[in-house]
Coordinates of C-alpha atoms in Angstrom, one line a residue:
Chain A
M1 CA 4.1 -181.7 53.4
N2 CA 0.6 -183.0 52.4
G3 CA 0.2 -182.9 48.7
T4 CA -1.4 -179.6 48.1
V5 CA 2.0 -177.2 47.2
K6 CA 4.8 -178.8 46.4
P7 CA 8.3 -177.3 48.0
M8 CA 10.0 -175.3 45.8
T9 CA 13.6 -174.8 46.7
T10 CA 15.0 -173.3 43.5
L11 CA 14.4 -170.2 41.7
A12 CA 14.2 -172.3 38.5
E13 CA 11.8 -174.8 39.9
V14 CA 9.6 -171.7 40.8
C15 CA 10.3 -170.5 37.1
A16 CA 9.5 -173.6 35.8
E17 CA 6.0 -173.9 37.3
A18 CA 5.0 -170.2 36.6
D19 CA 5.7 -170.9 33.1
A20 CA 3.5 -173.9 33.3
L21 CA 0.8 -171.9 34.8
R22 CA 1.0 -169.3 32.1
L23 CA 1.1 -171.8 29.1
S24 CA -1.9 -173.5 30.5
S25 CA -4.1 -170.3 30.0
G26 CA -2.9 -169.9 26.3
N27 CA -1.8 -166.9 24.8
A28 CA -5.2 -165.5 25.1
L29 CA -4.6 -163.8 28.7
G30 CA -1.4 -162.4 28.0
D31 CA -2.6 -160.9 24.5
A32 CA -5.6 -159.2 26.4
I33 CA -2.9 -157.6 29.0
V34 CA -0.6 -156.3 26.6
S35 CA -3.4 -154.8 24.3
D36 CA -4.9 -153.2 26.9
I37 CA -1.5 -151.6 28.1
Y38 CA -0.7 -150.4 25.0
A39 CA -4.2 -149.1 24.5
N40 CA -3.9 -147.1 27.9
A41 CA -0.2 -146.0 27.0
E42 CA -1.8 -144.8 23.6
E43 CA -4.5 -142.7 25.2
I44 CA -2.0 -141.3 27.6
A45 CA 0.4 -140.4 24.7
R46 CA -1.9 -138.6 22.9
K47 CA -3.2 -136.2 25.5
V48 CA 0.7 -135.2 26.4
V49 CA 2.9 -136.0 24.0
A50 CA 3.2 -133.3 21.3
H51 CA 4.8 -134.4 17.9
K52 CA 7.5 -132.2 16.1
P53 CA 7.1 -131.7 12.1
Q54 CA 8.8 -135.0 10.8
D55 CA 11.6 -133.7 8.8
K56 CA 14.4 -135.7 10.7
S57 CA 13.0 -138.9 9.8
A58 CA 12.9 -138.0 6.2
W59 CA 16.7 -137.2 6.4
D60 CA 17.2 -140.8 8.3
A61 CA 15.2 -142.4 5.5
K62 CA 17.3 -141.1 2.6
L63 CA 20.5 -142.2 4.8
D64 CA 19.6 -145.7 5.3
D65 CA 18.5 -145.9 1.7
I66 CA 21.9 -145.3 0.7
L67 CA 23.7 -147.4 3.7
T68 CA 21.5 -150.3 3.4
S69 CA 21.0 -150.5 -0.4
R70 CA 21.1 -153.4 -2.4
L71 CA 23.9 -152.0 -4.6
L72 CA 25.9 -149.9 -1.7
G73 CA 25.3 -151.4 1.1
Y74 CA 28.2 -153.3 1.2
P75 CA 30.8 -151.5 -0.7
I76 CA 30.0 -148.6 1.7
M77 CA 30.9 -150.7 4.9
L78 CA 34.1 -151.7 2.8
A79 CA 35.1 -148.2 2.6
L80 CA 34.2 -146.8 5.6
L81 CA 36.9 -149.4 6.9
G82 CA 39.2 -148.8 4.9
M83 CA 39.0 -145.0 5.0
V84 CA 39.3 -145.5 9.0
F85 CA 42.5 -147.4 8.6
W86 CA 44.0 -144.9 5.8
I87 CA 43.4 -141.6 7.9
T88 CA 44.9 -143.3 11.0
I89 CA 48.1 -144.3 9.1
E90 CA 48.4 -141.2 7.2
G91 CA 47.5 -139.0 10.2
A92 CA 50.0 -141.3 12.8
N93 CA 53.2 -141.4 10.5
V94 CA 54.4 -137.5 11.4
P95 CA 53.7 -137.5 15.2
S96 CA 55.0 -141.0 15.8
G97 CA 58.3 -139.9 14.3
M98 CA 58.5 -136.6 16.3
L99 CA 57.6 -138.8 19.2
A100 CA 60.2 -141.1 18.7
D101 CA 62.7 -138.3 18.2
A102 CA 61.6 -136.7 21.4
F103 CA 62.2 -139.9 23.3
F104 CA 65.4 -141.2 22.2
A105 CA 66.9 -137.7 22.6
F106 CA 66.0 -138.0 26.0
Q107 CA 67.5 -141.3 26.1
D108 CA 70.9 -139.5 25.6
R109 CA 70.4 -137.2 28.1
L110 CA 69.4 -140.2 30.3
T111 CA 72.5 -142.0 29.5
E112 CA 74.9 -138.8 30.3
W113 CA 73.0 -138.5 33.7
F114 CA 73.6 -142.2 34.6
Q115 CA 77.7 -142.1 33.5
A116 CA 77.9 -138.7 35.5
A117 CA 76.2 -140.4 38.2
G118 CA 79.0 -143.3 38.0
A119 CA 76.0 -146.0 38.0
P120 CA 77.1 -149.2 37.2
A121 CA 76.8 -150.8 33.2
W122 CA 74.1 -153.2 34.5
L123 CA 71.7 -150.6 36.1
H124 CA 71.9 -148.8 33.0
G125 CA 71.1 -151.3 31.0
V126 CA 68.3 -152.6 33.3
L127 CA 66.7 -148.9 33.5
V128 CA 67.6 -147.1 30.5
L129 CA 68.2 -149.6 27.6
G130 CA 65.5 -152.2 28.9
L131 CA 62.6 -150.2 30.6
Y132 CA 63.2 -146.8 29.2
R133 CA 63.5 -147.9 25.6
G134 CA 60.6 -150.2 25.9
L135 CA 58.3 -147.8 27.1
A136 CA 59.5 -145.4 24.5
W137 CA 58.7 -147.6 21.3
V138 CA 55.6 -148.4 23.3
V139 CA 54.2 -145.0 23.3
S140 CA 55.6 -143.7 19.9
V141 CA 54.7 -146.7 17.9
M142 CA 51.1 -147.1 19.5
L143 CA 49.9 -143.8 20.9
P144 CA 49.5 -141.9 17.7
P145 CA 47.4 -144.3 15.7
M146 CA 45.3 -145.2 18.7
A147 CA 44.6 -141.4 19.5
I148 CA 43.3 -141.3 15.8
F149 CA 41.7 -144.6 15.0
F150 CA 39.6 -145.1 18.4
P151 CA 37.8 -141.6 17.9
L152 CA 37.2 -142.5 14.2
F153 CA 35.5 -145.6 15.3
T154 CA 34.0 -144.1 18.2
L155 CA 32.3 -141.6 15.7
L156 CA 30.7 -144.6 13.5
E157 CA 29.4 -146.0 16.9
D158 CA 27.6 -142.7 18.3
L159 CA 26.0 -141.9 14.7
G160 CA 24.2 -145.1 15.0
Y161 CA 25.7 -146.6 11.8
L162 CA 26.5 -150.3 13.8
P163 CA 23.1 -151.5 14.0
R164 CA 23.3 -151.1 10.0
V165 CA 26.1 -153.0 10.0
A166 CA 23.9 -156.1 11.4
F167 CA 21.1 -155.2 9.5
N168 CA 23.4 -155.8 6.3
M169 CA 25.2 -158.4 7.5
D170 CA 22.4 -161.0 9.2
S171 CA 21.5 -163.0 6.1
L172 CA 25.2 -164.2 6.2
F173 CA 25.2 -165.0 9.6
K174 CA 21.6 -166.8 9.3
K175 CA 23.6 -169.1 6.4
C176 CA 25.8 -169.9 9.1
K177 CA 23.3 -170.3 11.4
A178 CA 24.3 -167.9 13.5
C179 CA 22.4 -164.4 15.1
G180 CA 22.7 -161.2 13.2
K181 CA 23.5 -159.6 16.5
Q182 CA 26.8 -161.2 16.5
A183 CA 27.6 -158.2 14.0
L184 CA 27.5 -156.1 16.9
T185 CA 29.5 -158.2 19.8
M186 CA 32.2 -158.2 16.9
C187 CA 31.9 -154.3 16.7
M188 CA 32.1 -154.4 20.1
G189 CA 35.8 -156.9 20.1
F190 CA 37.2 -154.2 17.7
G191 CA 37.4 -152.1 21.1
C192 CA 38.1 -155.3 23.3
N193 CA 37.7 -159.0 23.1
A194 CA 36.8 -159.5 26.7
A195 CA 33.9 -156.7 26.0
G196 CA 33.0 -158.4 22.8
I197 CA 32.3 -161.4 24.7
V198 CA 30.4 -160.0 27.4
S199 CA 28.3 -157.9 24.8
C200 CA 27.1 -161.5 23.5
R201 CA 24.6 -161.2 25.7
I202 CA 22.4 -159.6 23.9
I203 CA 21.7 -162.6 21.7
D204 CA 19.3 -164.7 23.4
S205 CA 19.5 -168.2 21.8
P206 CA 22.1 -169.9 24.0
R207 CA 24.0 -171.6 21.0
E208 CA 24.1 -168.9 19.0
R209 CA 25.4 -166.9 21.7
L210 CA 28.3 -169.5 22.6
I211 CA 29.1 -169.3 18.7
A212 CA 29.6 -165.7 19.2
I213 CA 31.7 -166.0 22.1
L214 CA 33.9 -168.7 20.6
T215 CA 34.7 -166.6 17.6
N216 CA 35.1 -163.2 18.7
N217 CA 38.3 -163.5 19.2
F218 CA 38.7 -163.4 15.2
V219 CA 38.1 -159.5 15.1
P220 CA 41.4 -158.0 16.2
C221 CA 41.1 -156.0 19.3
N222 CA 42.8 -152.4 20.7
G223 CA 45.7 -154.5 21.8
R224 CA 46.2 -155.8 18.4
F225 CA 45.2 -153.1 16.1
P226 CA 48.6 -150.9 17.1
T227 CA 50.6 -154.3 16.2
L228 CA 48.6 -154.8 13.0
I229 CA 48.8 -150.7 12.3
A230 CA 52.7 -150.6 12.8
I231 CA 53.6 -153.5 10.9
A232 CA 51.3 -152.4 8.1
T233 CA 52.9 -149.1 8.2
I234 CA 56.4 -149.4 8.8
F235 CA 56.9 -152.9 7.0
V236 CA 54.1 -153.4 4.1
G237 CA 53.6 -149.6 3.4
G238 CA 57.4 -148.8 3.8
V239 CA 58.6 -151.4 0.8
F240 CA 56.1 -149.2 -1.4
A241 CA 56.6 -145.5 -3.0
P242 CA 55.8 -142.9 0.2
E243 CA 52.8 -141.8 -2.3
Y244 CA 51.4 -145.3 -2.2
G245 CA 52.7 -146.6 1.1
T246 CA 49.6 -145.5 3.1
A247 CA 47.0 -146.6 0.5
V248 CA 48.5 -150.3 0.4
A249 CA 48.9 -150.4 4.1
A250 CA 45.2 -149.5 4.7
M251 CA 44.4 -152.1 2.1
V252 CA 46.3 -154.6 3.7
L253 CA 44.8 -153.6 7.2
T254 CA 41.0 -153.9 5.6
G255 CA 42.1 -157.0 4.2
L256 CA 43.1 -158.7 7.0
V257 CA 39.7 -157.6 9.1
L258 CA 38.0 -159.3 6.2
L259 CA 40.3 -162.5 6.9
G260 CA 39.1 -162.1 10.3
I261 CA 35.6 -161.7 9.3
A262 CA 35.9 -164.4 7.1
A263 CA 37.1 -166.6 9.7
T264 CA 34.3 -165.8 11.9
F265 CA 32.0 -166.9 9.3
S266 CA 33.8 -170.4 8.7
V267 CA 34.1 -171.1 12.2
S268 CA 30.7 -170.0 12.9
W269 CA 29.3 -172.2 10.2
L270 CA 31.4 -175.3 11.2
L271 CA 30.7 -175.0 14.8
S272 CA 26.8 -174.8 13.6
H273 CA 27.0 -177.8 11.7
T274 CA 29.3 -179.9 14.4
I275 CA 29.2 -179.7 18.1
L276 CA 26.6 -176.5 18.1
K277 CA 23.9 -178.2 15.5
G278 CA 20.9 -176.0 15.4
E279 CA 18.5 -173.9 13.5
P280 CA 19.0 -170.3 13.5
S281 CA 16.7 -168.8 15.9
S282 CA 15.0 -165.4 15.5
L283 CA 16.0 -162.0 15.3
V284 CA 14.8 -158.9 16.5
L285 CA 16.8 -155.6 15.9
E286 CA 16.1 -151.9 16.6
L287 CA 17.6 -149.4 14.0
P288 CA 17.6 -146.5 16.2
P289 CA 17.4 -143.0 14.5
Y290 CA 20.8 -141.4 13.4
R291 CA 21.9 -139.0 16.2
P292 CA 24.2 -135.9 15.4
P293 CA 27.9 -137.1 17.2
Q294 CA 28.5 -135.7 20.5
V295 CA 32.0 -134.4 19.7
G296 CA 33.2 -133.9 23.3
A297 CA 31.9 -137.3 24.5
I298 CA 33.5 -139.1 21.8
I299 CA 37.0 -137.4 22.4
Y300 CA 36.4 -138.4 26.0
R301 CA 35.5 -141.8 25.6
S302 CA 37.9 -142.8 22.9
L303 CA 40.8 -140.9 24.4
I304 CA 40.4 -141.5 28.1
D305 CA 38.4 -145.1 28.2
R306 CA 40.4 -146.6 25.2
T307 CA 43.6 -145.1 24.1
L308 CA 44.6 -144.1 27.9
F309 CA 43.6 -147.3 29.1
V310 CA 45.3 -149.6 26.6
L311 CA 48.6 -147.4 26.7
K312 CA 48.4 -147.8 30.3
R313 CA 47.7 -151.7 30.1
A314 CA 50.6 -151.6 27.6
V315 CA 53.0 -149.3 29.6
I316 CA 52.5 -151.2 33.4
M317 CA 52.7 -154.5 31.4
A318 CA 55.8 -153.5 29.2
A319 CA 57.8 -151.6 31.8
P320 CA 58.5 -154.9 33.6
A321 CA 58.5 -157.0 30.8
G322 CA 61.1 -154.9 29.2
A323 CA 63.3 -155.1 32.3
I324 CA 62.9 -159.0 32.7
T325 CA 63.4 -159.2 28.8
W326 CA 66.6 -157.2 29.1
I327 CA 67.8 -159.2 31.9
L328 CA 66.4 -162.6 29.9
A329 CA 68.7 -161.1 26.8
N330 CA 71.8 -160.2 29.2
T331 CA 72.1 -163.5 31.3
Y332 CA 74.2 -165.9 29.7
I333 CA 73.7 -169.6 30.4
G334 CA 76.6 -171.1 28.2
D335 CA 77.3 -169.1 25.1
M336 CA 73.8 -167.8 24.9
S337 CA 71.2 -165.7 26.6
I338 CA 68.4 -167.1 28.2
I339 CA 66.2 -165.2 25.9
G340 CA 68.6 -166.9 23.1
H341 CA 67.9 -170.3 24.2
L342 CA 64.1 -170.1 24.5
A343 CA 63.9 -168.4 20.8
G344 CA 66.1 -170.9 19.6
W345 CA 64.2 -173.8 20.8
L346 CA 60.9 -172.3 19.4
Q347 CA 62.5 -171.5 16.1
P348 CA 61.5 -174.8 14.2
F349 CA 58.0 -174.1 15.1
G350 CA 58.3 -170.2 14.2
Y351 CA 60.3 -171.0 11.1
A352 CA 57.8 -173.8 9.8
I353 CA 54.6 -170.9 10.3
G354 CA 56.8 -167.9 8.5
I355 CA 58.0 -166.3 11.7
D356 CA 60.9 -166.7 13.9
G357 CA 61.6 -167.9 17.6
F358 CA 61.7 -164.5 18.9
I359 CA 58.3 -163.6 17.5
L360 CA 56.8 -166.5 18.7
L361 CA 58.2 -166.2 22.1
A362 CA 57.0 -162.4 21.9
F363 CA 53.3 -163.9 21.3
I364 CA 53.6 -166.5 24.3
L365 CA 55.0 -163.7 26.5
G366 CA 52.1 -161.8 25.3
L367 CA 49.4 -163.9 26.7
P368 CA 48.7 -161.5 29.3
A369 CA 47.9 -158.5 27.2
N370 CA 48.3 -158.4 23.3
E371 CA 49.4 -154.7 23.6
I372 CA 53.2 -155.8 24.7
V373 CA 53.8 -158.3 22.2
V374 CA 55.7 -155.6 19.7
P375 CA 57.7 -154.1 22.8
I376 CA 58.8 -157.6 23.9
L377 CA 60.0 -158.0 20.4
I378 CA 61.5 -154.8 19.7
M379 CA 63.4 -155.2 23.5
S380 CA 64.6 -158.9 22.6
Y381 CA 66.0 -158.0 19.3
L382 CA 67.5 -154.6 20.5
A383 CA 69.3 -156.4 23.5
T384 CA 70.4 -159.3 21.5
G385 CA 71.9 -157.0 18.6
Q386 CA 74.4 -154.5 18.6
M387 CA 73.8 -151.2 19.8
M388 CA 72.7 -148.9 17.3
E389 CA 71.0 -145.5 17.3
F390 CA 67.4 -145.6 16.5
D391 CA 65.9 -142.1 15.9
S392 CA 62.7 -142.7 13.7
L393 CA 60.2 -145.4 12.3
E394 CA 62.3 -146.2 9.5
E395 CA 64.9 -147.4 11.8
L396 CA 62.4 -149.8 13.5
R397 CA 62.1 -151.2 9.8
Q398 CA 65.8 -151.7 9.9
I399 CA 65.8 -153.4 12.9
L400 CA 63.2 -156.0 11.9
L401 CA 65.1 -156.3 8.4
S402 CA 68.5 -156.5 10.3
H403 CA 66.8 -159.7 12.1
G404 CA 65.7 -161.3 9.0
W405 CA 62.5 -160.0 8.4
T406 CA 61.2 -160.1 4.7
W407 CA 57.5 -159.4 3.6
L408 CA 56.7 -163.1 4.5
T409 CA 57.7 -162.8 8.0
A410 CA 55.6 -159.6 8.2
V411 CA 52.4 -161.1 6.6
C412 CA 52.7 -164.2 8.7
T413 CA 53.4 -162.1 11.9
M414 CA 50.2 -160.3 11.0
L415 CA 48.4 -163.5 10.1
F416 CA 49.5 -164.8 13.3
C417 CA 48.5 -161.7 15.5
L418 CA 45.1 -161.5 13.8
L419 CA 44.1 -165.2 14.5
H420 CA 46.1 -166.6 17.7
W421 CA 45.0 -167.2 21.2
P422 CA 42.9 -164.8 23.0
C423 CA 44.8 -162.6 25.9
T424 CA 44.2 -164.2 29.3
T425 CA 41.5 -161.6 30.2
T426 CA 39.2 -162.6 27.3
L427 CA 40.0 -166.2 28.2
L428 CA 38.8 -165.3 31.8
T429 CA 35.7 -163.7 30.3
A430 CA 34.9 -166.4 28.2
Y431 CA 34.9 -168.6 31.2
K432 CA 32.8 -166.4 33.1
E433 CA 30.2 -166.1 30.4
S434 CA 30.1 -169.4 29.4
G435 CA 30.6 -171.3 33.0
S436 CA 32.5 -174.0 31.2
V437 CA 35.9 -174.9 31.2
K438 CA 35.3 -177.0 27.8
W439 CA 34.1 -173.9 26.1
T440 CA 36.7 -171.7 27.6
F441 CA 39.6 -174.2 26.3
L442 CA 38.0 -174.4 23.0
S443 CA 37.9 -170.4 22.7
F444 CA 41.6 -171.1 22.8
L445 CA 42.0 -174.2 20.8
I446 CA 39.9 -173.0 17.8
P447 CA 42.1 -169.7 17.0
T448 CA 45.6 -171.3 17.8
L449 CA 44.9 -174.3 15.6
I450 CA 43.7 -171.6 12.6
A451 CA 46.4 -169.3 13.2
F452 CA 49.1 -172.0 13.2
A453 CA 47.5 -173.6 10.0
V454 CA 46.8 -170.6 8.3
C455 CA 50.3 -169.1 8.9
F456 CA 51.7 -172.6 7.9
A457 CA 50.1 -173.1 4.7
V458 CA 50.8 -169.3 3.4
A459 CA 54.8 -170.1 4.5
Q460 CA 55.0 -172.9 2.9
T461 CA 53.4 -172.2 -0.4
A462 CA 55.3 -169.0 -0.3
R463 CA 58.5 -171.0 -0.2
G464 CA 57.5 -173.9 -2.2
L465 CA 56.5 -171.0 -5.0
G466 CA 60.0 -169.4 -4.4
L467 CA 58.5 -166.3 -3.5
A468 CA 60.6 -166.3 -0.1
Chain B
M1 CA -13.1 -156.4 10.2
Y2 CA -12.2 -157.0 6.7
V3 CA -11.3 -160.7 6.3
P4 CA -8.9 -161.1 3.2
E5 CA -9.1 -164.0 0.9
Q6 CA -5.8 -165.0 1.3
R7 CA -3.9 -164.6 4.3
S8 CA -0.8 -162.1 3.7
S9 CA 2.0 -161.5 6.2
L10 CA 4.5 -158.9 7.2
A11 CA 6.9 -160.5 5.2
D12 CA 4.6 -160.2 1.8
L13 CA 4.2 -156.3 2.3
K14 CA 5.9 -154.3 -0.4
V15 CA 8.4 -151.6 0.7
G16 CA 6.4 -148.7 1.2
T17 CA 3.2 -150.1 1.7
T18 CA 1.3 -150.3 5.1
G19 CA -0.8 -153.3 7.0
K20 CA -2.7 -153.8 10.0
I21 CA -1.6 -157.0 12.3
S22 CA -4.4 -159.5 12.3
S23 CA -3.0 -162.0 14.2
I24 CA 0.6 -163.0 15.5
E25 CA 1.1 -166.9 15.1
L26 CA 4.3 -167.0 16.9
D27 CA 5.2 -168.2 20.3
G28 CA 7.6 -168.3 23.3
L29 CA 10.3 -165.6 23.6
L30 CA 9.8 -164.3 20.0
R31 CA 6.2 -163.8 20.5
R32 CA 6.9 -161.8 23.9
R33 CA 9.2 -159.5 22.2
I34 CA 6.8 -159.0 19.5
L35 CA 4.2 -158.0 21.8
D36 CA 6.3 -155.6 23.9
L37 CA 7.1 -153.9 21.1
G38 CA 3.9 -152.9 20.7
I39 CA 3.3 -155.2 17.7
L40 CA -0.5 -156.2 18.5
P41 CA -3.5 -157.0 16.6
G42 CA -4.9 -154.0 15.2
T43 CA -1.5 -152.1 15.1
Q44 CA -0.3 -150.6 11.8
V45 CA 3.0 -151.6 10.6
Q46 CA 4.6 -150.3 7.3
C47 CA 7.6 -152.0 5.7
V48 CA 10.2 -149.7 5.2
R49 CA 13.3 -151.5 3.7
K50 CA 14.9 -154.6 2.8
S51 CA 18.5 -155.5 3.9
P52 CA 20.9 -155.5 0.8
A53 CA 20.1 -159.5 0.8
G54 CA 16.2 -159.2 0.6
D55 CA 16.1 -160.1 4.4
P56 CA 16.0 -159.5 7.1
I57 CA 13.0 -157.0 6.7
A58 CA 12.8 -153.5 8.6
F59 CA 9.1 -152.0 9.6
R60 CA 8.2 -148.7 11.2
V61 CA 5.9 -149.6 14.2
R62 CA 5.0 -146.7 16.6
D63 CA 7.5 -144.2 15.6
T64 CA 10.4 -146.9 15.6
T65 CA 12.3 -149.0 13.1
I66 CA 12.2 -152.6 14.1
A67 CA 14.0 -155.2 11.8
L68 CA 12.7 -159.0 11.6
R69 CA 13.9 -162.1 9.6
S70 CA 11.3 -162.8 6.9
D71 CA 11.0 -166.6 9.0
D72 CA 9.4 -164.8 11.5
A73 CA 8.0 -162.1 9.8
S74 CA 6.1 -164.9 7.6
L75 CA 4.3 -165.8 10.7
I76 CA 2.9 -162.3 11.8
K77 CA -0.5 -161.8 9.4
V78 CA -1.6 -158.4 8.5
Y79 CA -4.4 -157.2 6.4
P80 CA -4.8 -154.3 4.1
G81 CA -5.0 -150.8 6.2

């Protein structure tokens, strides 16, 4: 070590040294090299690349003129979102009912077999009333909407519409001192928040990336959409006449997603003005040409990668959860079941935010996967209520009504579902991506506080005004 | 080379008009990104559309469409061409 060359031990040091060298020559050298490379590339391209007549790009331009126009850009985004929900709800009603009918007819067979085999009542309880019935509800309530919603959403993705969303939305993100590409990470979040957080790597500025990571949870993911769709369909939609029900439910869902987006903007703005202060950095966004959708790929990706993945996760988690819930609900301490004790303890907190102890308990037990919140809830209701025959989705509404659900409960449950803490997978991903316990904890704390605050405000206002 | 009296930038291009890059007055990572995309002195650029809010602005460069925020675009100078 005699002074001529400093020993460098880390990659960071090497990079810093390289940067210093590069910057000392100014931009001239780099510019000259890049210009030369491009000149060469142009030369080669001129020789070997033949261009087809440009009729497709004219089509693209016309489509872009409409989809990003000053007048129609935003309304079209909103209309597309609403339409996707409308098709989902309208289309899922019938198959959901059919699946439920089939599953519960089979439950009667199962019960007969158990009785014929002389199985003890508790075994029948755990396996049929707990496990099987839980699974049946999960599949019949969650599968049809997913099998419609995910292909539709994948279609928009495949067409190349999403970068246009980022293009349309960037000015709002800029006002929040965030990055327009956050819109793309939010679109990924509709699929899965963990994936959404990983996709935040496309944002160059570390500050803006953290903002995107911390707010990704405000777009509802695969695991929460079925919950929202189910409640909107069987509860909000069910209150109205059937011919308006679907439209109202779709509007409620669209409103919820808009609320999530509003929460994203507010929290982004707040973070940029408090703990993540800074100026907006740059945006370089490619708007790729529109592509004709590849139907096969869409169906494969949305059904295999998304629908079956979510369903598998729900079933794997819901089966043991169903059994455990049944045991908790049928094991008595004193004169009340364990689940009754837990829910009773949570009841005051639940009531304050417009829901009940059981719903809050289901959200807490659903921390590993949002998919199982509704299954756990239904199971704990069914296990504690008297035995009834449930053979359609309308009956599910009756279960909820008989457990004291009002319109306020439905609204607050949906709000809480939209805004509450991320699942453990998402939290772990936030930890991996941010590399810090502090930011991970904040990604849990911020949504939790907002969910409680919003639901509390809604519940207290509604009760104060005598509406519920 | 034609030298304009008043130096206009990409952000000043009207939708549908073209210009040629005279200089890129950005630095750091963004400058590299811009160069990587082939936006170099002498490159012809067409302003194709603005987002509903007027910002960002989309440009057609080398058969691709790239959107930039007007703050950044105003630091990329152009001359008519």
